[in-house]
Amino acid sequence: MYVPRYKEKYDKEVVPALKEQFGFHSPMRVPRLTKICLNQGLGKFGIADKKLIEIGVQEMTLVAGQKAVATKSKKDISNFKLRRGMPIGVRVTLRGERMYEFLDRLISVSIPR
């Protein structure tokens, strides 16, 4: 079974170092990542063009490696010509192995030192 590179590094190097530094007796007390949430608001352009929401979903799916979901408005806002239930953005929540893989790609490729 494949274990992501950053998860392995976290388990073997980071957890023991944090246990020693803060005096934790149990490895369960050490802070850890539970999820990474990505979102993209499409603003007034998303309201005017429904095709833009589909493009946003496709882009976010490519970035995250997991199917994105269109978010819908919760309230009516007349000044923005926005009605309840209209799609206004896109979101993805990553957990587990996909989360660590995304974090690895983000740190290694997108945000190099």
Coordinates of N, CA and C in Angstrom, one line a residue:
M1 N 0.8 -1.2 0.0 CA 0.0 0.0 0.0 C 0.9 1.2 0.0
Y2 N 0.5 2.2 -0.8 CA 1.3 3.5 -0.9 C 1.0 4.4 0.2
V3 N 2.0 5.0 0.8 CA 1.9 6.0 1.8 C 2.5 7.3 1.2
P4 N 1.7 8.4 1.2 CA 2.2 9.7 0.7 C 3.5 10.1 1.4
R5 N 4.4 10.8 0.7 CA 5.7 11.2 1.2 C 5.6 12.1 2.4
Y6 N 4.7 13.1 2.4 CA 4.6 14.0 3.6 C 4.0 13.3 4.8
K7 N 3.1 12.4 4.6 CA 2.5 11.6 5.7 C 3.6 10.8 6.4
E8 N 4.4 10.2 5.6 CA 5.5 9.3 6.2 C 6.5 10.2 6.9
K9 N 6.8 11.4 6.4 CA 7.8 12.3 7.0 C 7.2 12.8 8.3
Y10 N 5.9 13.1 8.3 CA 5.2 13.6 9.5 C 5.2 12.5 10.6
D11 N 4.9 11.3 10.2 CA 4.9 10.2 11.2 C 6.2 9.9 11.8
K12 N 7.3 9.9 11.0 CA 8.6 9.5 11.4 C 9.5 10.6 12.0
E13 N 9.3 11.8 11.6 CA 10.2 12.9 12.0 C 9.5 14.0 12.8
V14 N 8.3 14.4 12.4 CA 7.6 15.5 13.0 C 7.0 15.2 14.3
V15 N 6.3 14.0 14.4 CA 5.6 13.6 15.6 C 6.6 13.4 16.8
P16 N 7.7 12.7 16.6 CA 8.6 12.5 17.7 C 9.2 13.9 18.1
A17 N 9.5 14.7 17.2 CA 10.1 16.0 17.5 C 9.1 16.9 18.3
L18 N 7.9 16.9 17.9 CA 6.9 17.7 18.7 C 6.6 17.1 20.1
K19 N 6.6 15.7 20.1 CA 6.4 15.1 21.4 C 7.5 15.5 22.4
E20 N 8.7 15.5 21.9 CA 9.9 15.9 22.7 C 9.8 17.4 23.1
Q21 N 9.5 18.2 22.1 CA 9.6 19.7 22.3 C 8.5 20.1 23.3
F22 N 7.3 19.6 23.2 CA 6.2 20.0 24.1 C 5.9 19.1 25.2
G23 N 6.6 18.0 25.3 CA 6.4 17.1 26.4 C 5.1 16.3 26.4
F24 N 4.6 16.0 25.2 CA 3.4 15.1 25.1 C 3.8 13.7 25.4
H25 N 2.9 13.0 26.2 CA 3.1 11.6 26.5 C 2.6 10.7 25.4
S26 N 1.5 11.2 24.7 CA 0.9 10.3 23.7 C 1.0 11.0 22.3
P27 N 1.2 10.2 21.3 CA 1.3 10.8 20.0 C -0.1 11.3 19.5
M28 N -1.1 11.0 20.2 CA -2.5 11.5 19.8 C -2.6 13.0 20.2
R29 N -1.8 13.5 21.1 CA -1.9 14.9 21.5 C -1.2 15.8 20.5
V30 N -0.4 15.3 19.7 CA 0.4 16.1 18.7 C -0.6 16.6 17.6
P31 N -0.6 17.9 17.3 CA -1.5 18.5 16.3 C -1.2 17.8 14.9
R32 N -2.3 17.7 14.1 CA -2.2 17.1 12.8 C -3.2 17.7 11.9
L33 N -2.9 17.5 10.6 CA -3.9 18.0 9.6 C -5.0 17.0 9.5
T34 N -6.2 17.6 9.4 CA -7.4 16.7 9.2 C -8.0 16.9 7.8
K35 N -7.9 18.2 7.3 CA -8.5 18.4 6.0 C -7.9 19.7 5.4
I36 N -8.0 19.8 4.1 CA -7.6 21.0 3.3 C -8.8 21.4 2.5
C37 N -9.3 22.6 2.7 CA -10.5 23.1 2.0 C -10.0 24.1 0.9
L38 N -10.4 23.9 -0.3 CA -10.1 24.8 -1.4 C -11.5 25.4 -1.9
N39 N -11.5 26.7 -2.1 CA -12.7 27.3 -2.6 C -12.4 28.4 -3.6
Q40 N -13.3 28.6 -4.5 CA -13.2 29.7 -5.5 C -14.5 30.4 -5.6
G41 N -14.5 31.7 -5.3 CA -15.8 32.4 -5.5 C -15.7 33.0 -6.9
L42 N -16.8 32.9 -7.6 CA -16.9 33.4 -9.0 C -17.6 34.8 -9.1
G43 N -18.1 35.3 -8.0 CA -18.6 36.6 -7.9 C -19.7 36.9 -8.9
K44 N -19.7 38.2 -9.3 CA -20.8 38.6 -10.2 C -20.7 38.0 -11.6
F45 N -19.6 37.5 -12.0 CA -19.5 36.8 -13.3 C -20.2 35.4 -13.3
G46 N -20.1 34.8 -12.1 CA -20.8 33.5 -12.0 C -22.3 33.6 -12.0
I47 N -22.8 34.7 -11.6 CA -24.3 34.9 -11.6 C -24.7 35.1 -13.0
A48 N -24.0 35.9 -13.8 CA -24.4 36.2 -15.1 C -24.3 35.0 -16.1
D49 N -23.3 34.2 -15.9 CA -23.0 33.1 -16.9 C -22.9 31.8 -16.2
K50 N -23.9 30.9 -16.5 CA -23.9 29.5 -15.9 C -22.7 28.7 -16.4
K51 N -22.2 28.9 -17.6 CA -21.1 28.1 -18.1 C -19.9 28.4 -17.3
L52 N -19.7 29.6 -16.7 CA -18.6 29.9 -15.9 C -18.5 29.0 -14.7
I53 N -19.6 28.6 -14.1 CA -19.6 27.7 -13.0 C -19.1 26.3 -13.4
E54 N -19.5 25.8 -14.5 CA -19.0 24.5 -15.0 C -17.5 24.6 -15.3
I55 N -17.0 25.7 -15.8 CA -15.6 25.9 -16.1 C -14.8 25.9 -14.7
G56 N -15.4 26.6 -13.7 CA -14.8 26.6 -12.4 C -14.7 25.2 -11.8
V57 N -15.7 24.4 -12.0 CA -15.8 23.0 -11.4 C -14.7 22.2 -12.1
Q58 N -14.5 22.4 -13.4 CA -13.5 21.6 -14.1 C -12.1 22.0 -13.7
E59 N -11.9 23.3 -13.5 CA -10.5 23.8 -13.1 C -10.2 23.3 -11.7
M60 N -11.2 23.4 -10.8 CA -10.9 23.0 -9.4 C -10.7 21.5 -9.3
T61 N -11.4 20.7 -10.2 CA -11.2 19.3 -10.2 C -9.8 18.9 -10.7
L62 N -9.3 19.7 -11.7 CA -7.9 19.4 -12.2 C -6.9 19.8 -11.1
V63 N -7.1 20.9 -10.4 CA -6.2 21.3 -9.4 C -6.2 20.3 -8.2
A64 N -7.3 19.9 -7.7 CA -7.4 19.1 -6.5 C -7.3 17.6 -6.8
G65 N -7.7 17.2 -8.0 CA -7.6 15.7 -8.2 C -8.9 15.0 -7.7
Q66 N -9.9 15.8 -7.4 CA -11.1 15.3 -6.8 C -12.3 16.2 -7.3
K67 N -13.4 15.6 -7.6 CA -14.6 16.3 -8.1 C -15.0 17.5 -7.3
A68 N -15.1 18.6 -7.9 CA -15.5 19.9 -7.1 C -17.0 20.0 -7.1
V69 N -17.5 20.8 -6.2 CA -18.9 21.0 -6.0 C -19.2 22.5 -6.1
A70 N -20.3 22.8 -6.8 CA -20.7 24.2 -6.9 C -21.4 24.6 -5.7
T71 N -21.1 25.7 -5.1 CA -21.7 26.2 -3.9 C -22.9 27.2 -4.3
K72 N -23.9 27.2 -3.5 CA -25.1 28.0 -3.8 C -25.3 29.0 -2.8
S73 N -25.9 30.1 -3.2 CA -26.1 31.3 -2.3 C -27.2 30.9 -1.2
K74 N -27.0 31.4 0.0 CA -27.9 31.1 1.1 C -29.0 32.2 1.2
K75 N -28.7 33.4 0.7 CA -29.7 34.5 0.9 C -29.9 35.2 -0.4
D76 N -31.1 35.9 -0.5 CA -31.3 36.8 -1.6 C -30.6 38.1 -1.4
I77 N -29.9 38.7 -2.4 CA -29.3 40.0 -2.3 C -29.7 40.8 -3.5
S78 N -30.6 41.7 -3.4 CA -31.2 42.4 -4.5 C -30.2 43.3 -5.2
N79 N -29.3 43.9 -4.5 CA -28.3 44.8 -5.1 C -27.3 44.0 -6.1
F80 N -27.1 42.7 -5.8 CA -26.2 41.9 -6.7 C -27.0 41.1 -7.6
K81 N -28.3 41.2 -7.7 CA -29.2 40.4 -8.5 C -29.0 38.9 -8.2
L82 N -28.9 38.6 -6.9 CA -28.6 37.3 -6.5 C -29.8 36.7 -5.8
R83 N -30.2 35.5 -6.1 CA -31.3 34.8 -5.5 C -30.8 33.6 -4.8
R84 N -31.6 33.2 -3.8 CA -31.3 32.0 -3.0 C -31.2 30.8 -3.9
G85 N -30.1 30.0 -3.7 CA -30.0 28.7 -4.5 C -29.2 28.9 -5.8
M86 N -28.8 30.1 -6.2 CA -28.0 30.3 -7.4 C -26.6 29.9 -7.2
P87 N -25.9 29.2 -8.1 CA -24.5 28.9 -7.9 C -23.6 30.1 -8.0
I88 N -22.7 30.2 -7.0 CA -21.8 31.4 -6.9 C -20.4 31.1 -6.7
G89 N -20.0 29.8 -6.6 CA -18.7 29.4 -6.3 C -18.5 27.9 -6.5
V90 N -17.2 27.5 -6.1 CA -16.8 26.1 -6.3 C -16.0 25.7 -5.0
R91 N -16.2 24.5 -4.5 CA -15.3 24.1 -3.4 C -15.0 22.6 -3.5
V92 N -13.9 22.3 -2.8 CA -13.4 20.9 -2.6 C -12.8 20.8 -1.2
T93 N -13.1 19.6 -0.6 CA -12.5 19.3 0.7 C -11.7 18.1 0.5
L94 N -10.4 18.1 0.8 CA -9.5 17.0 0.7 C -9.2 16.4 2.1
R95 N -9.2 15.1 2.2 CA -8.9 14.4 3.4 C -8.0 13.2 3.1
G96 N -7.3 12.7 4.1 CA -6.5 11.5 3.9 C -5.4 11.6 3.0
E97 N -5.2 10.6 2.1 CA -4.1 10.5 1.2 C -4.1 11.6 0.2
R98 N -5.3 12.0 -0.3 CA -5.4 13.0 -1.3 C -4.9 14.4 -0.7
M99 N -5.2 14.6 0.5 CA -4.8 15.8 1.2 C -3.3 15.9 1.3
Y100 N -2.6 14.8 1.7 CA -1.2 14.8 1.7 C -0.5 14.9 0.3
E101 N -1.1 14.3 -0.6 CA -0.6 14.4 -2.0 C -0.7 15.9 -2.5
F102 N -1.9 16.5 -2.3 CA -2.0 17.9 -2.7 C -1.1 18.8 -2.0
L103 N -0.9 18.6 -0.7 CA 0.1 19.4 0.1 C 1.5 19.2 -0.4
D104 N 1.9 18.0 -0.8 CA 3.2 17.7 -1.4 C 3.4 18.5 -2.7
R105 N 2.4 18.4 -3.6 CA 2.5 19.1 -4.8 C 2.5 20.7 -4.6
L106 N 1.7 21.1 -3.7 CA 1.6 22.6 -3.4 C 3.0 23.1 -2.9
I107 N 3.6 22.4 -2.0 CA 4.9 22.9 -1.4 C 6.0 22.6 -2.4
S108 N 6.0 21.5 -3.1 CA 7.1 21.2 -4.0 C 7.1 22.0 -5.3
V109 N 6.0 22.1 -5.9 CA 5.9 22.7 -7.2 C 5.4 24.1 -7.2
S110 N 4.3 24.4 -6.5 CA 3.7 25.7 -6.6 C 4.4 26.8 -5.7
I111 N 4.9 26.4 -4.6 CA 5.5 27.3 -3.7 C 6.9 26.8 -3.4
P112 N 7.8 26.9 -4.4 CA 9.2 26.4 -4.1 C 9.9 27.4 -3.2
R113 N 11.0 26.9 -2.6 CA 11.8 27.7 -1.7 C 12.5 28.8 -2.4

